[in-house]
Amino acid sequence: MISRRITPLAGILVGSSLLLVQPALASPPTLSPSVLFPSAVSPPVSQVEKKPVAEGSGGAVSTVDLDASKAALGVLREGGNAMDAAVAAAATLGVTEPYSAGLAGGGFIVYYDARRKKVHTIDGREAAPKAMGPASLEGIPFDDAVTSGLSAGVPGSVAQWELALRRFGTLSLRQALKPAIDVATRGFKVDQTFYDQTAANAARFKDFTSTAKLYLPGGAPPPVGSTFRNPELADTYRRLGRLGGEWLYGGALGAEVVATVKKPPVTPGSTRNVRPGLMELSDLKAYRALERPPTKVTYKGMDVYGMAPPSSGGSTVGEALNILEALPEVGEHEYLEASRLAFADRGKYVGDIPGVPLKELLSDGFAKERACLIGERAMPHPAAPGDPDGMYGPCQAAPSAEAGETAPEVAKEGPETTHLVVVDRWGNVVAYNITIESTGGNGIVVPGRGFLLNNELTDFTFGPAPGDPNLPAPGKRPRSSMAPTIVLNDDRPLLALGSPGGSTIITTVLQILVNRWDFGMSLPEALAAPRATQRNTAQTQAEQAFIDRYGAELTRQGHSLVLNPEIGAATAVEFLRHGRLQAVAEPTRRGGGSALVVNERG
Ligand code: DON
């Protein structure tokens, strides 16, 4: 049994190694850990099992993966705070969910600092290299761009981890990477999801010598039930911990990334046209993770905080909530219509550009003007964007789409990417989306280093599209839909949530909030409920159970529903009464997630 006395510079165990804990500057004074984690009621981390709902106290975690949740739980149990645990979980996801997350990806963190009662965000989004311009992606078939050096953005995750730990954590990067190193060394059990994702990628993985060697050992995906180890990634994490982010941002690891991007290790004989990338070491040197003010709207008296541009998550979820609040009642029809309108505005106004009219997009006046357009029947398609100019009049007839104007159809987006929530005993909260974009990123493993590169730059508009706020530009970050979200009531946290799923992330977060606060579902019910996603498209994609339950009525109202078998893979934590926490993950989508609490009966 290890000592649980937490003091500044106390020794703690993470995995099997003694770590030094720095003073928990971001956290209030500690309570007695022996009260918080009575051993009789809290199984050791090694024995916790995968389940979608956990209730208790002293801290909580929800991720898509048991190993990642365990990594976070171990850090929390040993005195680390929510940011320490979130970085540990994210790095572990880079091992066990390498097709969704990794050190060469990017992401967004929304963080509630309990001591200062303040919400912060950290933008670790990938950036375009300096040599990229508005026409760099023009004319390239989307699938070709995905599997290329050209789509690899300057990675943001490592800079984000360092900034997050420096600003809000208590562990060093080296300490926070330890659980992930243990999992990469020891290995993890291949589940059906990992197998399926590898198999779905096999055709392109085999086209790169480095990727085939790692993920197609013996020429095929590792079988379900086998143990998958990634010693090269363990070594990369170990060196990263020792050498720090500089190793990537201008150092030798960066040089290897650049070499891989510029000359991908294509398997001899492959006929794939793999376009080289534009990234230089100077782009890595120039990269910074950034703190940005969060977006904020007030919905039914609660403050909903989200991620500002370059993500469209906070503004689009926020605008849709404001529209819903301006309506006399909220049902499934209103949810879909509010989302449709918010997506019309997202497309016209939101990107990584100066002058996004964020304040007006999130104003009650604009929301009322937009809400006027929602009637008994589904709006004509596509909805035109509004005019967030600060001058909002009484309701007028809906503007019809200009002749010939059509919103692009949106392909079905799978539940790649990942989201996690961590809460610590002090009430600090992390909602964290991390991604390498497509399942398997650009499909290219950096030789000998054990990690895949991202293809985040395919989130740019390919063009030509004059005036589009999301065209590529030097150093620009592609518009994201990631929407890590924290809800406060009277400055106290109530709920934190998020999801993967490309642009369906926005509708999944919105739908869960509506399920919880408008339809009165419990949080587990709100996550499990069947989903639908309307993103200003002619058809509304919906899961089968949603179509079965609401399809007839919505069709009468003019909606056209089309099947999307699975939308999102959410994770969330709710603050219940008397200091209790409810951690919730998906019960079934994407193979189900893992919710844990520090003290199960507290
Ligand atoms: O930033 C974004 O919105 C996307 N690159 C996230 C990727 C994702 O969720 C994958 N899903 N289809």
Coordinates of C-alpha atoms and ligand atoms in Angstrom, one line a residue:
M1 CA 0.0 0.0 0.0
I2 CA 1.4 3.4 -0.9
S3 CA 1.3 6.5 1.1
R4 CA -1.7 8.7 0.3
R5 CA -0.5 11.7 2.2
I6 CA -0.4 14.5 -0.4
T7 CA 2.0 17.3 0.3
P8 CA 3.9 19.6 -1.9
L9 CA 6.9 17.7 -3.4
A10 CA 5.5 14.5 -2.0
G11 CA 6.5 11.3 -3.8
I12 CA 3.7 9.6 -5.7
L13 CA 3.4 6.4 -7.7
V14 CA 2.1 6.4 -11.2
G15 CA 2.2 3.0 -12.8
S16 CA 5.2 1.5 -11.1
S17 CA 7.5 4.5 -10.7
L18 CA 7.9 7.0 -7.9
L19 CA 7.2 10.5 -9.2
L20 CA 7.7 13.9 -7.7
V21 CA 4.6 15.9 -7.3
Q22 CA 5.1 19.6 -7.7
P23 CA 3.1 21.9 -5.4
A24 CA -0.5 21.9 -6.5
L25 CA -0.6 25.6 -7.2
A26 CA -3.8 25.5 -9.2
S27 CA -5.6 23.6 -6.5
P28 CA -7.1 24.5 -3.2
P29 CA -5.8 22.8 0.0
T30 CA -6.3 19.1 0.0
L31 CA -8.7 17.1 2.0
S32 CA -7.5 14.0 3.8
P33 CA -7.0 11.4 1.1
S34 CA -7.7 8.6 3.6
V35 CA -11.2 10.0 3.9
L36 CA -11.5 10.4 0.2
F37 CA -10.4 7.0 -0.9
P38 CA -11.3 4.4 1.7
S39 CA -9.6 1.4 0.3
A40 CA -12.5 -0.9 1.3
V41 CA -14.8 0.8 -1.2
S42 CA -12.4 1.7 -4.0
P43 CA -10.9 -1.1 -6.0
P44 CA -7.2 -0.6 -7.0
V45 CA -6.8 0.9 -10.4
S46 CA -5.5 -2.4 -11.8
Q47 CA -8.9 -4.1 -10.9
V48 CA -11.4 -1.5 -12.2
E49 CA -13.6 -2.7 -15.0
K50 CA -15.1 -1.1 -18.0
K51 CA -18.5 0.4 -17.5
P52 CA -20.4 3.3 -19.0
V53 CA -21.7 4.9 -15.7
A54 CA -19.9 5.5 -12.4
E55 CA -21.1 7.5 -9.4
G56 CA -19.1 8.6 -6.4
S57 CA -16.8 11.3 -5.2
G58 CA -13.2 12.5 -5.0
G59 CA -12.8 12.9 -8.8
A60 CA -14.2 11.3 -12.0
V61 CA -13.1 10.3 -15.5
S62 CA -14.8 9.5 -18.7
T63 CA -13.0 8.4 -21.9
V64 CA -13.7 6.0 -24.7
D65 CA -11.2 3.5 -23.4
L66 CA -10.5 1.6 -20.1
D67 CA -6.7 2.0 -20.3
A68 CA -7.0 5.7 -20.7
S69 CA -9.5 6.1 -17.9
K70 CA -7.3 4.0 -15.7
A71 CA -4.3 6.2 -16.4
A72 CA -6.3 9.3 -15.4
L73 CA -7.7 7.5 -12.3
G74 CA -4.2 6.5 -11.2
V75 CA -3.0 10.1 -11.5
L76 CA -6.1 11.4 -9.6
R77 CA -5.7 8.8 -6.9
E78 CA -2.1 9.6 -6.3
G79 CA -2.7 13.3 -5.9
G80 CA -2.5 14.7 -9.4
N81 CA -5.1 17.2 -10.5
A82 CA -7.6 17.1 -13.4
M83 CA -5.1 18.6 -15.9
D84 CA -2.4 16.1 -15.0
A85 CA -4.9 13.3 -15.4
A86 CA -6.2 14.6 -18.7
V87 CA -2.8 14.8 -20.2
A88 CA -2.0 11.3 -18.9
A89 CA -5.2 10.0 -20.4
A90 CA -4.7 11.7 -23.8
A91 CA -1.1 10.3 -24.1
T92 CA -2.5 6.9 -23.3
L93 CA -5.2 7.3 -25.9
G94 CA -2.3 7.9 -28.3
V95 CA -1.3 4.3 -27.5
T96 CA -4.6 2.5 -27.4
E97 CA -6.6 4.7 -29.8
P98 CA -3.8 5.6 -32.1
Y99 CA -6.1 6.1 -35.1
S100 CA -8.0 8.8 -33.2
A101 CA -5.4 10.6 -31.1
G102 CA -1.7 11.0 -30.8
L103 CA 1.2 13.3 -30.1
A104 CA 1.3 14.4 -33.8
G105 CA -2.4 15.5 -33.7
G106 CA -4.1 18.5 -32.1
G107 CA -7.0 19.4 -29.9
F108 CA -8.9 21.8 -27.7
I109 CA -9.1 21.9 -23.9
V110 CA -11.8 23.7 -22.0
Y111 CA -10.8 24.0 -18.3
Y112 CA -12.6 25.1 -15.2
D113 CA -10.3 26.4 -12.5
A114 CA -12.1 25.8 -9.2
R115 CA -10.0 28.0 -7.1
R116 CA -10.5 31.1 -9.3
K117 CA -14.0 30.0 -10.6
K118 CA -12.8 30.8 -14.1
V119 CA -13.0 28.9 -17.4
H120 CA -10.0 28.9 -19.7
T121 CA -9.3 27.2 -23.0
I122 CA -6.2 26.0 -24.7
D123 CA -6.0 25.8 -28.5
G124 CA -3.6 23.0 -29.6
R125 CA -5.0 22.9 -33.1
E126 CA -2.6 22.0 -35.9
A127 CA -1.5 24.8 -38.2
A128 CA -0.9 25.0 -42.0
P129 CA 2.8 25.4 -43.0
K130 CA 3.9 28.8 -44.2
A131 CA 4.1 27.6 -47.8
M132 CA 0.4 26.7 -47.9
G133 CA -1.9 29.1 -49.7
P134 CA -5.6 29.3 -50.6
A135 CA -5.1 27.2 -53.8
S136 CA -2.9 24.5 -52.3
L137 CA -5.7 22.0 -52.0
E138 CA -7.7 23.0 -55.1
G139 CA -8.6 20.3 -57.5
I140 CA -7.2 17.5 -55.3
P141 CA -9.6 14.6 -54.7
F142 CA -10.5 14.6 -51.0
D143 CA -9.4 10.9 -50.5
D144 CA -6.1 11.6 -52.2
A145 CA -5.5 14.6 -49.9
V146 CA -6.3 12.5 -46.8
T147 CA -3.5 10.0 -47.5
S148 CA -0.7 12.5 -48.2
G149 CA 2.1 14.5 -46.7
L150 CA 0.1 17.6 -47.9
S151 CA -2.7 17.1 -45.3
A152 CA -0.3 16.9 -42.3
G153 CA -0.7 20.0 -40.2
V154 CA 2.0 21.2 -37.8
P155 CA 1.2 19.1 -34.7
G156 CA -0.3 20.8 -31.7
S157 CA -0.7 18.2 -29.0
V158 CA 2.7 18.3 -27.5
A159 CA 2.8 22.1 -27.2
Q160 CA -0.7 21.9 -25.7
W161 CA 0.3 19.3 -23.1
E162 CA 3.2 21.4 -22.1
L163 CA 1.2 24.6 -21.8
A164 CA -1.6 22.8 -20.0
L165 CA 0.7 21.3 -17.4
R166 CA 2.7 24.5 -17.0
R167 CA -0.5 26.6 -16.5
F168 CA -2.8 24.3 -14.6
G169 CA -1.1 21.0 -13.8
T170 CA 1.3 19.8 -11.1
L171 CA 3.2 17.1 -13.0
S172 CA 6.0 17.5 -15.5
L173 CA 5.4 16.2 -19.0
R174 CA 7.8 13.3 -18.2
Q175 CA 5.6 12.4 -15.2
A176 CA 2.3 12.7 -17.1
L177 CA 3.6 10.5 -19.9
K178 CA 4.5 7.7 -17.6
P179 CA 1.2 5.8 -17.6
A180 CA 1.1 5.9 -21.4
I181 CA 4.7 4.6 -21.6
D182 CA 3.7 1.7 -19.3
V183 CA 0.7 0.8 -21.5
A184 CA 2.8 1.1 -24.7
T185 CA 5.5 -1.2 -23.2
R186 CA 3.2 -3.7 -21.5
G187 CA 0.7 -3.7 -24.4
F188 CA -3.1 -3.6 -24.5
K189 CA -5.7 -6.1 -25.5
V190 CA -6.9 -5.7 -29.1
D191 CA -10.6 -5.2 -29.1
Q192 CA -13.1 -5.4 -31.9
T193 CA -13.0 -1.6 -32.5
F194 CA -9.2 -1.5 -32.8
Y195 CA -9.4 -4.5 -35.2
D196 CA -12.1 -3.0 -37.3
Q197 CA -10.4 0.3 -37.6
T198 CA -7.1 -1.4 -38.6
A199 CA -8.9 -3.6 -41.1
A200 CA -10.7 -0.6 -42.6
N201 CA -7.4 1.1 -43.1
A202 CA -5.4 -1.9 -44.2
A203 CA -5.4 -0.9 -47.9
R204 CA -3.6 2.3 -47.3
F205 CA -1.6 1.2 -44.3
K206 CA 0.1 -1.4 -46.5
D207 CA 1.2 1.4 -48.9
F208 CA 3.6 2.8 -46.2
T209 CA 6.5 0.6 -45.0
S210 CA 6.5 2.2 -41.5
T211 CA 2.7 1.9 -41.0
A212 CA 2.5 -1.7 -42.4
K213 CA 5.3 -2.7 -40.1
L214 CA 3.6 -1.4 -37.0
Y215 CA -0.1 -2.0 -37.6
L216 CA -0.2 -4.9 -40.1
P217 CA 2.3 -7.3 -38.4
G218 CA 2.6 -10.3 -40.7
G219 CA 0.6 -8.5 -43.3
A220 CA -2.7 -8.4 -41.4
P221 CA -4.4 -6.5 -38.6
P222 CA -3.6 -7.9 -35.1
P223 CA -6.4 -10.3 -34.1
V224 CA -9.0 -9.5 -31.5
G225 CA -7.8 -10.6 -28.1
S226 CA -4.1 -10.4 -28.9
T227 CA -1.7 -8.1 -27.0
F228 CA -0.5 -5.1 -29.0
R229 CA 2.7 -3.4 -27.9
N230 CA 4.3 -0.3 -29.3
P231 CA 7.8 -0.1 -27.9
E232 CA 8.8 2.5 -30.4
L233 CA 6.1 4.8 -29.1
A234 CA 7.1 4.1 -25.6
D235 CA 10.7 5.1 -26.5
T236 CA 9.4 8.3 -28.2
Y237 CA 7.4 9.3 -25.2
R238 CA 10.3 8.5 -22.9
R239 CA 12.6 10.8 -25.0
L240 CA 9.9 13.4 -25.2
G241 CA 9.6 13.5 -21.5
R242 CA 13.4 13.8 -21.1
L243 CA 14.0 16.3 -24.0
G244 CA 10.7 18.3 -23.8
G245 CA 8.7 19.7 -26.7
E246 CA 11.7 21.3 -28.3
W247 CA 12.7 17.8 -29.5
L248 CA 9.6 18.1 -31.8
Y249 CA 9.4 21.8 -32.3
G250 CA 12.7 22.4 -34.1
G251 CA 14.7 19.4 -32.8
A252 CA 15.6 16.0 -34.2
L253 CA 12.1 14.5 -33.9
G254 CA 10.8 17.5 -35.8
A255 CA 13.3 16.9 -38.5
E256 CA 12.1 13.3 -38.8
V257 CA 8.5 14.5 -39.0
V258 CA 9.4 16.9 -41.8
A259 CA 11.4 14.3 -43.7
T260 CA 8.4 11.9 -43.5
V261 CA 5.9 14.6 -44.6
K262 CA 8.1 15.6 -47.5
K263 CA 9.0 12.1 -48.6
P264 CA 6.5 9.6 -47.3
P265 CA 7.8 6.1 -46.9
V266 CA 5.8 4.6 -49.7
T267 CA 6.0 0.8 -50.1
P268 CA 7.9 -0.2 -53.2
G269 CA 5.5 -1.2 -55.9
S270 CA 2.6 0.8 -54.5
T271 CA 0.6 2.7 -57.1
R272 CA -0.8 5.3 -54.7
N273 CA -0.2 8.9 -55.7
V274 CA 1.0 10.2 -52.4
R275 CA 1.5 14.0 -52.5
P276 CA 4.4 15.3 -50.5
G277 CA 3.8 18.0 -47.9
L278 CA 4.9 21.6 -47.4
M279 CA 6.0 21.5 -43.8
E280 CA 9.5 22.8 -42.8
L281 CA 11.3 22.7 -39.5
S282 CA 10.7 26.4 -39.3
D283 CA 7.0 25.7 -39.2
L284 CA 7.5 23.5 -36.2
K285 CA 9.7 26.1 -34.5
A286 CA 7.0 28.7 -35.0
Y287 CA 4.1 26.6 -33.6
R288 CA 2.5 27.7 -30.3
A289 CA -0.4 26.4 -28.3
L290 CA -2.6 29.3 -27.4
E291 CA -4.9 30.3 -24.5
R292 CA -8.0 31.9 -25.9
P293 CA -11.1 33.3 -24.2
P294 CA -14.0 30.7 -24.1
T295 CA -17.3 31.2 -25.8
K296 CA -20.2 31.7 -23.4
V297 CA -23.9 31.7 -23.7
T298 CA -26.5 31.5 -20.9
Y299 CA -29.1 28.8 -21.4
K300 CA -32.0 28.6 -18.9
G301 CA -29.9 30.3 -16.3
M302 CA -26.8 28.1 -16.8
D303 CA -23.6 29.3 -18.3
V304 CA -22.4 27.2 -21.2
Y305 CA -18.7 27.6 -22.1
G306 CA -17.1 26.3 -25.2
M307 CA -14.3 26.6 -27.7
A308 CA -13.9 29.7 -29.7
P309 CA -12.4 29.8 -33.3
P310 CA -10.5 28.2 -34.9
S311 CA -13.2 25.8 -33.6
S312 CA -16.7 26.4 -34.6
G313 CA -17.8 24.2 -31.7
G314 CA -18.5 26.9 -29.1
S315 CA -20.1 29.4 -31.5
T316 CA -22.4 26.9 -33.2
V317 CA -23.6 25.0 -30.1
G318 CA -24.0 28.4 -28.4
E319 CA -26.0 30.0 -31.2
A320 CA -28.3 27.0 -31.5
L321 CA -28.9 27.1 -27.7
N322 CA -29.8 30.8 -27.9
I323 CA -32.2 30.1 -30.8
L324 CA -33.9 27.3 -28.8
E325 CA -34.2 29.6 -25.8
A326 CA -36.0 32.1 -28.0
L327 CA -38.7 29.6 -28.9
P328 CA -41.9 29.0 -26.9
E329 CA -41.2 25.3 -26.8
V330 CA -38.5 22.8 -27.7
G331 CA -39.0 19.4 -29.4
E332 CA -37.0 17.4 -31.9
H333 CA -38.2 19.6 -34.8
E334 CA -37.0 22.7 -33.1
Y335 CA -33.7 21.0 -32.2
L336 CA -33.1 20.2 -35.8
E337 CA -34.1 23.6 -37.1
A338 CA -32.0 25.6 -34.6
S339 CA -29.0 23.4 -35.6
R340 CA -29.7 24.0 -39.3
L341 CA -29.7 27.8 -38.9
A342 CA -26.6 27.8 -36.7
F343 CA -24.7 25.7 -39.3
A344 CA -25.7 28.2 -42.0
D345 CA -24.0 30.9 -40.0
R346 CA -21.0 28.7 -39.1
G347 CA -20.4 28.2 -42.9
K348 CA -20.4 31.9 -43.7
Y349 CA -18.7 33.5 -40.7
V350 CA -16.5 31.1 -38.7
G351 CA -12.9 30.2 -39.4
D352 CA -9.4 31.0 -38.2
I353 CA -9.7 34.6 -39.5
P354 CA -9.7 38.0 -37.8
G355 CA -13.1 39.5 -37.3
V356 CA -15.4 36.5 -36.8
P357 CA -18.5 38.3 -35.5
L358 CA -18.6 36.0 -32.4
K359 CA -20.3 38.5 -30.1
E360 CA -23.2 39.0 -32.5
L361 CA -23.4 35.3 -33.4
L362 CA -23.9 34.6 -29.7
S363 CA -26.2 37.5 -29.0
D364 CA -29.8 37.1 -27.9
G365 CA -30.9 39.6 -30.5
F366 CA -29.4 37.6 -33.4
A367 CA -30.8 34.4 -31.9
K368 CA -34.3 35.9 -31.8
E369 CA -34.0 37.1 -35.4
R370 CA -33.0 33.6 -36.4
A371 CA -35.6 31.9 -34.2
C372 CA -38.3 33.8 -36.1
L373 CA -37.6 31.6 -39.1
I374 CA -38.6 28.4 -37.4
G375 CA -42.2 27.4 -38.1
E376 CA -44.3 24.3 -37.9
R377 CA -42.6 22.8 -41.0
A378 CA -38.9 22.2 -41.9
M379 CA -37.3 25.2 -43.5
P380 CA -36.7 25.2 -47.3
H381 CA -33.2 23.9 -48.0
P382 CA -30.6 25.3 -47.7
A383 CA -31.2 27.8 -45.0
A384 CA -29.4 31.1 -45.8
P385 CA -27.0 32.6 -43.3
G386 CA -28.3 35.5 -41.2
D387 CA -26.8 38.9 -40.8
P388 CA -25.2 39.3 -37.3
D389 CA -24.9 43.1 -37.7
G390 CA -26.3 44.1 -34.3
M391 CA -29.5 45.5 -35.8
Y392 CA -32.3 43.0 -35.1
G393 CA -35.9 43.8 -36.0
P394 CA -39.2 42.0 -35.6
C395 CA -39.9 38.7 -37.3
Q396 CA -40.0 38.7 -41.1
A397 CA -40.7 36.1 -43.7
A398 CA -37.9 33.6 -44.1
P399 CA -35.4 34.6 -46.8
S400 CA -35.4 31.9 -49.5
A401 CA -32.1 30.5 -50.7
E402 CA -30.8 32.2 -53.8
A403 CA -31.5 30.5 -57.1
G404 CA -29.0 27.7 -57.7
E405 CA -27.7 27.9 -54.1
T406 CA -27.2 24.6 -52.5
A407 CA -25.5 23.6 -49.3
P408 CA -23.0 20.8 -49.9
E409 CA -24.1 17.4 -48.8
V410 CA -22.1 16.2 -45.8
A411 CA -20.6 12.8 -45.9
K412 CA -21.4 10.5 -43.0
E413 CA -18.8 11.3 -40.3
G414 CA -17.6 8.4 -38.2
P415 CA -16.9 8.5 -34.5
E416 CA -13.2 9.0 -34.9
T417 CA -11.3 11.6 -32.8
T418 CA -11.9 11.3 -29.1
H419 CA -13.2 13.3 -26.1
L420 CA -12.5 12.9 -22.4
V421 CA -13.6 14.6 -19.2
V422 CA -11.7 14.6 -16.0
V423 CA -12.8 16.2 -12.6
D424 CA -10.5 16.2 -9.6
R425 CA -11.3 16.3 -5.9
W426 CA -10.9 20.1 -5.9
G427 CA -13.6 20.5 -8.5
N428 CA -11.3 21.4 -11.4
V429 CA -12.7 20.2 -14.7
V430 CA -11.2 19.3 -18.0
A431 CA -13.2 18.7 -21.2
Y432 CA -10.7 17.7 -23.9
N433 CA -11.1 16.9 -27.6
I434 CA -8.1 15.4 -29.3
T435 CA -7.8 14.2 -32.9
I436 CA -5.6 13.2 -35.8
E437 CA -8.7 13.9 -38.0
S438 CA -9.5 10.8 -40.1
T439 CA -9.4 7.3 -38.5
G440 CA -5.7 6.6 -38.9
G441 CA -4.8 10.3 -39.7
N442 CA -2.9 10.5 -43.0
G443 CA -2.0 6.8 -42.7
I444 CA 1.7 7.5 -42.4
V445 CA 3.7 6.4 -39.3
V446 CA 6.9 8.3 -38.7
P447 CA 9.5 5.5 -39.2
G448 CA 10.8 4.1 -36.0
R449 CA 8.8 6.4 -33.8
G450 CA 5.5 4.6 -33.4
F451 CA 3.0 7.3 -34.1
L452 CA 0.8 8.4 -37.1
L453 CA 0.7 11.8 -38.6
N454 CA -2.5 13.8 -38.7
N455 CA -4.4 14.8 -41.9
E456 CA -6.0 17.8 -40.2
L457 CA -5.5 20.2 -43.1
T458 CA -8.3 18.4 -45.0
D459 CA -10.6 20.3 -42.6
F460 CA -9.9 23.4 -44.7
T461 CA -12.2 24.3 -47.6
F462 CA -10.5 23.0 -50.7
G463 CA -11.8 25.8 -52.9
P464 CA -12.1 27.6 -55.1
A465 CA -14.5 29.4 -52.8
P466 CA -13.9 33.1 -52.7
G467 CA -14.8 34.7 -49.4
D468 CA -14.9 31.3 -47.5
P469 CA -13.5 31.9 -44.0
N470 CA -11.9 28.4 -44.0
L471 CA -9.6 28.5 -47.0
P472 CA -6.0 27.6 -46.3
A473 CA -3.4 30.3 -45.6
P474 CA 0.1 30.3 -44.2
G475 CA 0.1 29.4 -40.5
K476 CA -3.8 29.3 -40.4
R477 CA -5.5 26.6 -38.4
P478 CA -8.3 24.7 -40.1
R479 CA -11.8 25.3 -38.8
S480 CA -12.8 22.6 -36.4
S481 CA -16.1 21.3 -35.1
M482 CA -14.7 20.1 -31.8
A483 CA -16.8 21.2 -28.9
P484 CA -15.5 20.4 -25.5
T485 CA -18.2 22.1 -23.3
I486 CA -18.4 23.0 -19.6
V487 CA -21.7 24.1 -18.0
L488 CA -21.7 26.2 -14.8
N489 CA -24.5 27.3 -12.5
D490 CA -23.7 30.2 -10.3
D491 CA -20.0 29.8 -11.1
R492 CA -20.0 26.1 -10.0
P493 CA -19.6 23.3 -12.5
L494 CA -22.7 21.3 -13.3
L495 CA -21.8 19.3 -16.4
A496 CA -18.9 18.8 -18.8
L497 CA -19.2 16.9 -22.1
G498 CA -18.0 16.4 -25.6
S499 CA -17.8 13.9 -28.5
P500 CA -15.9 12.9 -31.6
G501 CA -17.7 12.8 -35.0
G502 CA -16.5 15.7 -37.2
S503 CA -19.2 18.2 -37.7
T504 CA -21.7 15.9 -35.9
I505 CA -19.7 16.7 -32.7
I506 CA -21.7 20.0 -32.6
T507 CA -25.1 18.3 -33.0
T508 CA -24.2 15.5 -30.5
V509 CA -23.2 18.0 -27.8
L510 CA -26.3 20.1 -28.6
Q511 CA -28.6 17.1 -28.5
I512 CA -27.2 15.8 -25.2
L513 CA -27.8 19.3 -23.6
V514 CA -31.3 19.4 -25.0
N515 CA -32.0 15.8 -23.9
R516 CA -30.8 16.7 -20.4
W517 CA -32.2 20.1 -19.8
D518 CA -35.3 20.3 -22.1
F519 CA -36.4 16.7 -22.2
G520 CA -35.6 16.0 -18.6
M521 CA -33.5 12.9 -19.2
S522 CA -30.8 11.8 -16.8
L523 CA -27.3 12.2 -18.1
P524 CA -26.9 8.4 -18.9
E525 CA -30.2 8.6 -20.8
A526 CA -29.2 11.8 -22.6
L527 CA -26.1 10.1 -23.9
A528 CA -27.7 6.8 -24.8
A529 CA -30.7 8.4 -26.5
P530 CA -30.8 7.9 -30.3
R531 CA -29.2 10.8 -32.3
A532 CA -30.0 12.9 -35.3
T533 CA -27.8 15.5 -37.0
Q534 CA -29.0 18.4 -39.1
R535 CA -26.1 20.5 -40.5
N536 CA -28.0 22.7 -43.1
T537 CA -28.2 19.7 -45.4
A538 CA -31.2 18.6 -47.4
Q539 CA -31.5 15.4 -45.4
T540 CA -31.2 14.9 -41.7
Q541 CA -29.0 11.9 -40.8
A542 CA -30.4 9.9 -37.9
E543 CA -29.8 6.6 -36.1
Q544 CA -32.3 3.9 -36.7
A545 CA -33.9 4.2 -33.3
F546 CA -34.4 7.9 -33.8
I547 CA -36.1 7.3 -37.2
D548 CA -38.3 4.6 -35.6
R549 CA -39.3 6.9 -32.7
Y550 CA -39.7 10.3 -34.4
G551 CA -39.4 9.7 -38.2
A552 CA -43.2 9.7 -39.0
E553 CA -43.9 12.9 -37.2
L554 CA -40.8 14.7 -38.5
T555 CA -41.5 13.5 -42.0
R556 CA -45.0 15.0 -41.8
Q557 CA -43.3 18.3 -40.8
G558 CA -41.2 18.2 -43.9
H559 CA -38.0 16.7 -42.7
S560 CA -36.2 14.0 -44.8
L561 CA -34.4 11.5 -42.6
V562 CA -31.7 9.2 -43.8
L563 CA -29.9 6.5 -41.8
N564 CA -26.5 7.2 -40.2
P565 CA -25.9 4.0 -38.1
E566 CA -23.9 5.6 -35.4
I567 CA -23.4 9.3 -34.5
G568 CA -20.8 10.4 -32.0
A569 CA -19.2 8.7 -29.0
A570 CA -19.7 11.1 -26.1
T571 CA -18.1 11.4 -22.7
A572 CA -19.5 13.5 -19.8
V573 CA -19.4 14.1 -16.1
E574 CA -22.3 15.7 -14.1
F575 CA -22.0 17.2 -10.6
L576 CA -24.8 15.8 -8.5
R577 CA -25.8 17.0 -5.0
H578 CA -23.6 16.7 -1.9
G579 CA -20.3 16.6 -3.8
R580 CA -21.3 13.4 -5.8
L581 CA -20.1 13.0 -9.3
Q582 CA -21.7 11.0 -12.1
A583 CA -19.2 10.0 -14.9
V584 CA -20.9 8.8 -18.1
A585 CA -19.6 7.2 -21.3
E586 CA -21.4 5.6 -24.2
P587 CA -23.1 2.3 -23.3
T588 CA -22.8 0.8 -26.8
R589 CA -21.6 3.2 -29.5
R590 CA -18.0 2.6 -30.7
G591 CA -17.8 -0.4 -28.4
G592 CA -18.8 1.5 -25.3
G593 CA -16.7 3.8 -23.2
S594 CA -15.2 3.8 -19.7
A595 CA -16.5 5.9 -16.8
L596 CA -14.7 5.8 -13.4
V597 CA -14.8 7.7 -10.1
V598 CA -12.1 8.0 -7.5
N599 CA -14.2 6.9 -4.6
E600 CA -17.2 4.7 -5.6
R601 CA -19.2 5.0 -2.5
G602 CA -18.2 8.4 -1.3
Ligands
DON1 O1 -11.6 19.2 -35.9 C1 -12.6 18.6 -36.4 O2 -13.7 19.0 -36.3 C2 -12.3 17.3 -37.0 N1 -11.0 17.2 -37.6 C3 -12.5 16.2 -36.0 C4 -12.4 14.9 -36.6 C5 -13.4 13.9 -36.2 O3 -14.1 14.1 -35.3 C6 -13.3 12.7 -37.1 N2 -14.7 12.4 -37.4 N3 -15.2 12.2 -38.3

